[in-house]
Amino acid sequence: MSVVEIKDKKFVPYITESRINTAVTEIAEKINTELKDKFPLFLVVLNGSFIFAADLLRKVNIPCHLSFIKVASYHGVSSSGSVTELIGLTEDVKGRVVVIVEDIVDTGTTLEKLYHVLEQKEVKELKIATLLLKPEAYQKEMKVDYAGIEIPNDFVVGYGLDYDGLGRNLKEIYVLAK
Ligand code: 5GP
């Protein structure tokens, strides 16, 4: 791994392919044990989670469904000021055990919106799986059930995560150079 330049910024090596692989395996093993008879539905939040989800789901060996979604927010039309819509959710989630698959949880704002929308659809149980978690930035109450690697409050790219649309295809994770 060496320094990569993306647009105006330099990123330095941070998490190796092998460390990522270990974290993904650990999450999969926990899921295989804990959700064994629960026939979970994995909801993969695009775009950033696509690589993590592809690796994770190949290590999950229990019967499950999988779907890809996007979260869109609209402002100004409701009393709360913002409406969250899930794009691409075609499955009936009522009564299902749903696992939200995220690439990274930072403040938790995105996750919270998603969580509320799914709660209203009467899911039976909601679980959260994320490859990366920034505990210092996280401001919400929701339990993150499966967190692969905890990182400080720094900006990272690679393994699905982008900087201005670029860098998603990097095999390892890089951090913005200080
Ligand atoms: P949150 O709503 O938890 O604050 O942020 C969630 C979203 O912000 C993530 O799904 C991701 O798209 C983006 N994000 C947060 N931290 C990072 C980071 O370090 N790198 C990149 N590339 N995106 C991030």
PDB file of C-alpha atoms and ligand atoms in Angstrom:
ATOM      1  CA  MET A   1       0.000   0.000   0.000  1.00  0.00           C
ATOM      2  CA  SER A   2       1.281   3.455  -0.799  1.00  0.00           C
ATOM      3  CA  VAL A   3       0.013   7.018  -0.699  1.00  0.00           C
ATOM      4  CA  VAL A   4      -2.842   7.730  -3.119  1.00  0.00           C
ATOM      5  CA  GLU A   5      -3.826  11.100  -4.504  1.00  0.00           C
ATOM      6  CA  ILE A   6      -7.488  11.774  -5.197  1.00  0.00           C
ATOM      7  CA  LYS A   7      -8.203  15.174  -6.687  1.00  0.00           C
ATOM      8  CA  ASP A   8      -6.640  17.726  -4.337  1.00  0.00           C
ATOM      9  CA  LYS A   9      -6.096  15.351  -1.405  1.00  0.00           C
ATOM     10  CA  LYS A  10      -3.536  12.784  -0.269  1.00  0.00           C
ATOM     11  CA  PHE A  11      -4.609   9.595   1.490  1.00  0.00           C
ATOM     12  CA  VAL A  12      -2.290   7.263   3.382  1.00  0.00           C
ATOM     13  CA  PRO A  13      -2.641   3.487   3.996  1.00  0.00           C
ATOM     14  CA  TYR A  14      -4.806   2.775   7.012  1.00  0.00           C
ATOM     15  CA  ILE A  15      -6.542  -0.634   7.103  1.00  0.00           C
ATOM     16  CA  THR A  16      -5.104  -3.569   5.154  1.00  0.00           C
ATOM     17  CA  GLU A  17      -7.040  -6.062   3.067  1.00  0.00           C
ATOM     18  CA  SER A  18      -6.241  -8.760   5.592  1.00  0.00           C
ATOM     19  CA  ARG A  19      -7.516  -6.725   8.574  1.00  0.00           C
ATOM     20  CA  ILE A  20     -10.719  -5.959   6.644  1.00  0.00           C
ATOM     21  CA  ASN A  21     -11.125  -9.632   5.830  1.00  0.00           C
ATOM     22  CA  THR A  22     -10.788 -10.582   9.505  1.00  0.00           C
ATOM     23  CA  ALA A  23     -13.401  -8.011  10.540  1.00  0.00           C
ATOM     24  CA  VAL A  24     -15.844  -9.186   7.849  1.00  0.00           C
ATOM     25  CA  THR A  25     -15.350 -12.810   8.906  1.00  0.00           C
ATOM     26  CA  GLU A  26     -16.028 -11.938  12.559  1.00  0.00           C
ATOM     27  CA  ILE A  27     -19.271 -10.164  11.678  1.00  0.00           C
ATOM     28  CA  ALA A  28     -20.400 -13.060   9.458  1.00  0.00           C
ATOM     29  CA  GLU A  29     -19.686 -15.615  12.189  1.00  0.00           C
ATOM     30  CA  LYS A  30     -21.733 -13.642  14.716  1.00  0.00           C
ATOM     31  CA  ILE A  31     -24.607 -13.319  12.262  1.00  0.00           C
ATOM     32  CA  ASN A  32     -24.451 -17.029  11.390  1.00  0.00           C
ATOM     33  CA  THR A  33     -24.809 -17.870  15.076  1.00  0.00           C
ATOM     34  CA  GLU A  34     -27.237 -15.224  16.273  1.00  0.00           C
ATOM     35  CA  LEU A  35     -29.605 -15.128  13.305  1.00  0.00           C
ATOM     36  CA  LYS A  36     -29.475 -18.825  12.441  1.00  0.00           C
ATOM     37  CA  ASP A  37     -33.199 -19.542  12.527  1.00  0.00           C
ATOM     38  CA  LYS A  38     -34.428 -16.022  11.853  1.00  0.00           C
ATOM     39  CA  PHE A  39     -34.373 -15.956   8.032  1.00  0.00           C
ATOM     40  CA  PRO A  40     -33.044 -12.371   7.961  1.00  0.00           C
ATOM     41  CA  LEU A  41     -33.489  -9.831   5.192  1.00  0.00           C
ATOM     42  CA  PHE A  42     -30.276  -7.877   4.556  1.00  0.00           C
ATOM     43  CA  LEU A  43     -30.872  -4.324   3.380  1.00  0.00           C
ATOM     44  CA  VAL A  44     -27.675  -2.987   1.824  1.00  0.00           C
ATOM     45  CA  VAL A  45     -27.464   0.791   1.824  1.00  0.00           C
ATOM     46  CA  LEU A  46     -25.976   1.973  -1.475  1.00  0.00           C
ATOM     47  CA  ASN A  47     -23.596   3.165  -2.721  1.00  0.00           C
ATOM     48  CA  GLY A  48     -20.765   2.743  -0.242  1.00  0.00           C
ATOM     49  CA  SER A  49     -21.715  -0.664   1.186  1.00  0.00           C
ATOM     50  CA  PHE A  50     -21.619  -2.660  -2.032  1.00  0.00           C
ATOM     51  CA  ILE A  51     -18.138  -4.166  -1.554  1.00  0.00           C
ATOM     52  CA  PHE A  52     -18.588  -4.884   2.157  1.00  0.00           C
ATOM     53  CA  ALA A  53     -21.962  -6.501   1.446  1.00  0.00           C
ATOM     54  CA  ALA A  54     -20.538  -8.670  -1.336  1.00  0.00           C
ATOM     55  CA  ASP A  55     -17.779  -9.968   0.942  1.00  0.00           C
ATOM     56  CA  LEU A  56     -20.007 -10.305   4.004  1.00  0.00           C
ATOM     57  CA  LEU A  57     -22.838 -12.151   2.297  1.00  0.00           C
ATOM     58  CA  ARG A  58     -20.469 -14.730   0.827  1.00  0.00           C
ATOM     59  CA  LYS A  59     -19.458 -15.587   4.384  1.00  0.00           C
ATOM     60  CA  VAL A  60     -23.047 -15.719   5.660  1.00  0.00           C
ATOM     61  CA  ASN A  61     -24.213 -19.324   5.411  1.00  0.00           C
ATOM     62  CA  ILE A  62     -27.769 -19.161   6.743  1.00  0.00           C
ATOM     63  CA  PRO A  63     -30.924 -18.791   4.613  1.00  0.00           C
ATOM     64  CA  CYS A  64     -31.533 -15.090   3.943  1.00  0.00           C
ATOM     65  CA  HIS A  65     -32.901 -12.508   1.547  1.00  0.00           C
ATOM     66  CA  LEU A  66     -30.914  -9.556   0.228  1.00  0.00           C
ATOM     67  CA  SER A  67     -31.982  -6.238  -1.218  1.00  0.00           C
ATOM     68  CA  PHE A  68     -30.294  -2.959  -2.117  1.00  0.00           C
ATOM     69  CA  ILE A  69     -31.722   0.392  -1.084  1.00  0.00           C
ATOM     70  CA  LYS A  70     -30.946   4.079  -1.199  1.00  0.00           C
ATOM     71  CA  VAL A  71     -31.992   6.674   1.320  1.00  0.00           C
ATOM     72  CA  ALA A  72     -33.336   9.970  -0.027  1.00  0.00           C
ATOM     73  CA  SER A  73     -34.363  12.983   2.059  1.00  0.00           C
ATOM     74  CA  TYR A  74     -36.761  15.690   0.934  1.00  0.00           C
ATOM     75  CA  HIS A  75     -37.179  18.983   2.773  1.00  0.00           C
ATOM     76  CA  GLY A  76     -40.025  21.397   3.237  1.00  0.00           C
ATOM     77  CA  VAL A  77     -43.129  19.309   2.722  1.00  0.00           C
ATOM     78  CA  SER A  78     -43.759  17.931   6.187  1.00  0.00           C
ATOM     79  CA  SER A  79     -44.158  19.475   9.613  1.00  0.00           C
ATOM     80  CA  SER A  80     -40.907  17.889  10.768  1.00  0.00           C
ATOM     81  CA  GLY A  81     -39.152  19.596   7.848  1.00  0.00           C
ATOM     82  CA  SER A  82     -37.793  16.463   6.226  1.00  0.00           C
ATOM     83  CA  VAL A  83     -39.232  13.280   4.754  1.00  0.00           C
ATOM     84  CA  THR A  84     -37.113  10.191   4.307  1.00  0.00           C
ATOM     85  CA  GLU A  85     -37.878   7.813   1.485  1.00  0.00           C
ATOM     86  CA  LEU A  86     -36.358   4.434   0.804  1.00  0.00           C
ATOM     87  CA  ILE A  87     -35.670   3.863  -2.862  1.00  0.00           C
ATOM     88  CA  GLY A  88     -35.654   0.290  -4.055  1.00  0.00           C
ATOM     89  CA  LEU A  89     -37.382  -1.397  -1.139  1.00  0.00           C
ATOM     90  CA  THR A  90     -39.672  -3.876  -2.862  1.00  0.00           C
ATOM     91  CA  GLU A  91     -39.769  -6.596  -0.176  1.00  0.00           C
ATOM     92  CA  ASP A  92     -42.481  -6.677   2.435  1.00  0.00           C
ATOM     93  CA  VAL A  93     -40.530  -6.129   5.644  1.00  0.00           C
ATOM     94  CA  LYS A  94     -43.468  -6.576   8.004  1.00  0.00           C
ATOM     95  CA  GLY A  95     -42.682  -9.255  10.592  1.00  0.00           C
ATOM     96  CA  ARG A  96     -39.144  -9.792   9.228  1.00  0.00           C
ATOM     97  CA  VAL A  97     -35.801  -9.677  10.984  1.00  0.00           C
ATOM     98  CA  VAL A  98     -34.001  -6.954   9.028  1.00  0.00           C
ATOM     99  CA  VAL A  99     -30.255  -6.329   9.032  1.00  0.00           C
ATOM    100  CA  ILE A 100     -29.217  -2.886   7.786  1.00  0.00           C
ATOM    101  CA  VAL A 101     -25.814  -3.165   6.090  1.00  0.00           C
ATOM    102  CA  GLU A 102     -23.783   0.066   6.185  1.00  0.00           C
ATOM    103  CA  ASP A 103     -20.221   0.840   5.146  1.00  0.00           C
ATOM    104  CA  ILE A 104     -19.604   3.367   7.891  1.00  0.00           C
ATOM    105  CA  VAL A 105     -21.531   4.877  10.782  1.00  0.00           C
ATOM    106  CA  ASP A 106     -20.390   8.379  11.638  1.00  0.00           C
ATOM    107  CA  THR A 107     -22.901  10.595  13.516  1.00  0.00           C
ATOM    108  CA  GLY A 108     -25.641   8.004  12.962  1.00  0.00           C
ATOM    109  CA  THR A 109     -28.014  10.485  11.326  1.00  0.00           C
ATOM    110  CA  THR A 110     -28.472   8.447   8.144  1.00  0.00           C
ATOM    111  CA  LEU A 111     -29.022   5.304  10.149  1.00  0.00           C
ATOM    112  CA  GLU A 112     -31.571   6.932  12.422  1.00  0.00           C
ATOM    113  CA  LYS A 113     -33.710   8.039   9.467  1.00  0.00           C
ATOM    114  CA  LEU A 114     -33.609   4.578   7.986  1.00  0.00           C
ATOM    115  CA  TYR A 115     -34.372   3.032  11.354  1.00  0.00           C
ATOM    116  CA  HIS A 116     -37.538   5.109  11.818  1.00  0.00           C
ATOM    117  CA  VAL A 117     -38.854   4.350   8.334  1.00  0.00           C
ATOM    118  CA  LEU A 118     -38.374   0.627   8.884  1.00  0.00           C
ATOM    119  CA  GLU A 119     -39.915   0.712  12.359  1.00  0.00           C
ATOM    120  CA  GLN A 120     -43.061   2.213  10.851  1.00  0.00           C
ATOM    121  CA  LYS A 121     -43.218  -0.712   8.453  1.00  0.00           C
ATOM    122  CA  GLU A 122     -43.557  -3.046  11.435  1.00  0.00           C
ATOM    123  CA  VAL A 123     -40.370  -5.044  11.129  1.00  0.00           C
ATOM    124  CA  LYS A 124     -40.044  -7.708  13.803  1.00  0.00           C
ATOM    125  CA  GLU A 125     -36.458  -6.952  14.742  1.00  0.00           C
ATOM    126  CA  LEU A 126     -33.912  -4.463  13.418  1.00  0.00           C
ATOM    127  CA  LYS A 127     -30.187  -5.159  13.473  1.00  0.00           C
ATOM    128  CA  ILE A 128     -27.361  -2.940  12.274  1.00  0.00           C
ATOM    129  CA  ALA A 129     -24.162  -4.190  10.660  1.00  0.00           C
ATOM    130  CA  THR A 130     -21.404  -1.777   9.695  1.00  0.00           C
ATOM    131  CA  LEU A 131     -17.820  -2.352   8.658  1.00  0.00           C
ATOM    132  CA  LEU A 132     -16.597   0.872  10.261  1.00  0.00           C
ATOM    133  CA  LEU A 133     -17.835   2.810  13.273  1.00  0.00           C
ATOM    134  CA  LYS A 134     -16.644   6.180  14.555  1.00  0.00           C
ATOM    135  CA  PRO A 135     -17.542   6.001  18.272  1.00  0.00           C
ATOM    136  CA  GLU A 136     -16.412   9.594  18.956  1.00  0.00           C
ATOM    137  CA  ALA A 137     -18.770  10.952  16.317  1.00  0.00           C
ATOM    138  CA  TYR A 138     -21.732   8.653  17.014  1.00  0.00           C
ATOM    139  CA  GLN A 139     -24.526  10.606  18.727  1.00  0.00           C
ATOM    140  CA  LYS A 140     -27.484   8.220  18.696  1.00  0.00           C
ATOM    141  CA  GLU A 141     -29.057   5.702  21.033  1.00  0.00           C
ATOM    142  CA  MET A 142     -29.525   2.846  18.567  1.00  0.00           C
ATOM    143  CA  LYS A 143     -27.408  -0.187  19.290  1.00  0.00           C
ATOM    144  CA  VAL A 144     -24.943  -1.017  16.540  1.00  0.00           C
ATOM    145  CA  ASP A 145     -25.139  -4.804  16.724  1.00  0.00           C
ATOM    146  CA  TYR A 146     -22.301  -5.739  14.412  1.00  0.00           C
ATOM    147  CA  ALA A 147     -19.447  -3.234  14.085  1.00  0.00           C
ATOM    148  CA  GLY A 148     -16.301  -4.478  12.326  1.00  0.00           C
ATOM    149  CA  ILE A 149     -13.630  -1.889  13.127  1.00  0.00           C
ATOM    150  CA  GLU A 150     -13.819   1.190  15.329  1.00  0.00           C
ATOM    151  CA  ILE A 151     -11.889   4.173  13.987  1.00  0.00           C
ATOM    152  CA  PRO A 152     -11.214   7.740  15.185  1.00  0.00           C
ATOM    153  CA  ASN A 153     -13.056  10.682  13.710  1.00  0.00           C
ATOM    154  CA  ASP A 154     -11.007  10.784  10.487  1.00  0.00           C
ATOM    155  CA  PHE A 155     -12.077  10.738   6.842  1.00  0.00           C
ATOM    156  CA  VAL A 156     -11.425   7.442   5.066  1.00  0.00           C
ATOM    157  CA  VAL A 157     -11.752   6.155   1.500  1.00  0.00           C
ATOM    158  CA  GLY A 158     -11.543   2.823  -0.289  1.00  0.00           C
ATOM    159  CA  TYR A 159     -13.328  -0.533  -0.095  1.00  0.00           C
ATOM    160  CA  GLY A 160     -16.542   1.112  -1.302  1.00  0.00           C
ATOM    161  CA  LEU A 161     -16.081   4.467   0.416  1.00  0.00           C
ATOM    162  CA  ASP A 162     -15.527   7.498  -1.791  1.00  0.00           C
ATOM    163  CA  TYR A 163     -14.102  10.966  -1.841  1.00  0.00           C
ATOM    164  CA  ASP A 164     -16.237  12.969  -4.257  1.00  0.00           C
ATOM    165  CA  GLY A 165     -17.228   9.802  -6.113  1.00  0.00           C
ATOM    166  CA  LEU A 166     -13.661   8.532  -6.421  1.00  0.00           C
ATOM    167  CA  GLY A 167     -11.691   5.841  -4.600  1.00  0.00           C
ATOM    168  CA  ARG A 168     -14.469   3.286  -4.116  1.00  0.00           C
ATOM    169  CA  ASN A 169     -12.490   0.692  -6.050  1.00  0.00           C
ATOM    170  CA  LEU A 170      -9.434   0.767  -3.775  1.00  0.00           C
ATOM    171  CA  LYS A 171      -8.878  -2.650  -2.171  1.00  0.00           C
ATOM    172  CA  GLU A 172      -7.713  -1.254   1.168  1.00  0.00           C
ATOM    173  CA  ILE A 173      -8.881   1.623   3.316  1.00  0.00           C
ATOM    174  CA  TYR A 174      -6.924   4.891   3.301  1.00  0.00           C
ATOM    175  CA  VAL A 175      -7.133   7.896   5.607  1.00  0.00           C
ATOM    176  CA  LEU A 176      -6.811  11.558   4.713  1.00  0.00           C
ATOM    177  CA  ALA A 177      -3.210  12.653   5.323  1.00  0.00           C
ATOM    178  CA  LYS A 178      -2.838  15.201   8.102  1.00  0.00           C
TER     179      LYS A 178
HETATM  180  P1  5GP B   1     -23.723   9.687   9.322  1.00  0.00           P
HETATM  181  O1  5GP B   1     -25.139   9.946   8.899  1.00  0.00           O
HETATM  182  O2  5GP B   1     -23.555   8.470  10.204  1.00  0.00           O
HETATM  183  O3  5GP B   1     -23.069  10.904   9.939  1.00  0.00           O
HETATM  184  O4  5GP B   1     -22.866   9.461   8.030  1.00  0.00           O
HETATM  185  C1  5GP B   1     -23.177   8.457   7.200  1.00  0.00           C
HETATM  186  C2  5GP B   1     -22.625   8.602   5.818  1.00  0.00           C
HETATM  187  O5  5GP B   1     -21.615   9.624   5.694  1.00  0.00           O
HETATM  188  C3  5GP B   1     -21.930   7.321   5.448  1.00  0.00           C
HETATM  189  O6  5GP B   1     -22.860   6.358   4.982  1.00  0.00           O
HETATM  190  C4  5GP B   1     -20.969   7.790   4.413  1.00  0.00           C
HETATM  191  O7  5GP B   1     -21.595   7.875   3.172  1.00  0.00           O
HETATM  192  C5  5GP B   1     -20.566   9.183   4.864  1.00  0.00           C
HETATM  193  N1  5GP B   1     -19.312   9.152   5.647  1.00  0.00           N
HETATM  194  C6  5GP B   1     -19.169   9.308   6.976  1.00  0.00           C
HETATM  195  N2  5GP B   1     -17.871   9.215   7.338  1.00  0.00           N
HETATM  196  C7  5GP B   1     -17.178   8.973   6.192  1.00  0.00           C
HETATM  197  C8  5GP B   1     -15.768   8.762   5.906  1.00  0.00           C
HETATM  198  O8  5GP B   1     -14.873   8.766   6.765  1.00  0.00           O
HETATM  199  N3  5GP B   1     -15.471   8.533   4.593  1.00  0.00           N
HETATM  200  C9  5GP B   1     -16.393   8.512   3.599  1.00  0.00           C
HETATM  201  N4  5GP B   1     -15.960   8.275   2.367  1.00  0.00           N
HETATM  202  N5  5GP B   1     -17.713   8.698   3.835  1.00  0.00           N
HETATM  203  C10 5GP B   1     -18.098   8.930   5.121  1.00  0.00           C
END
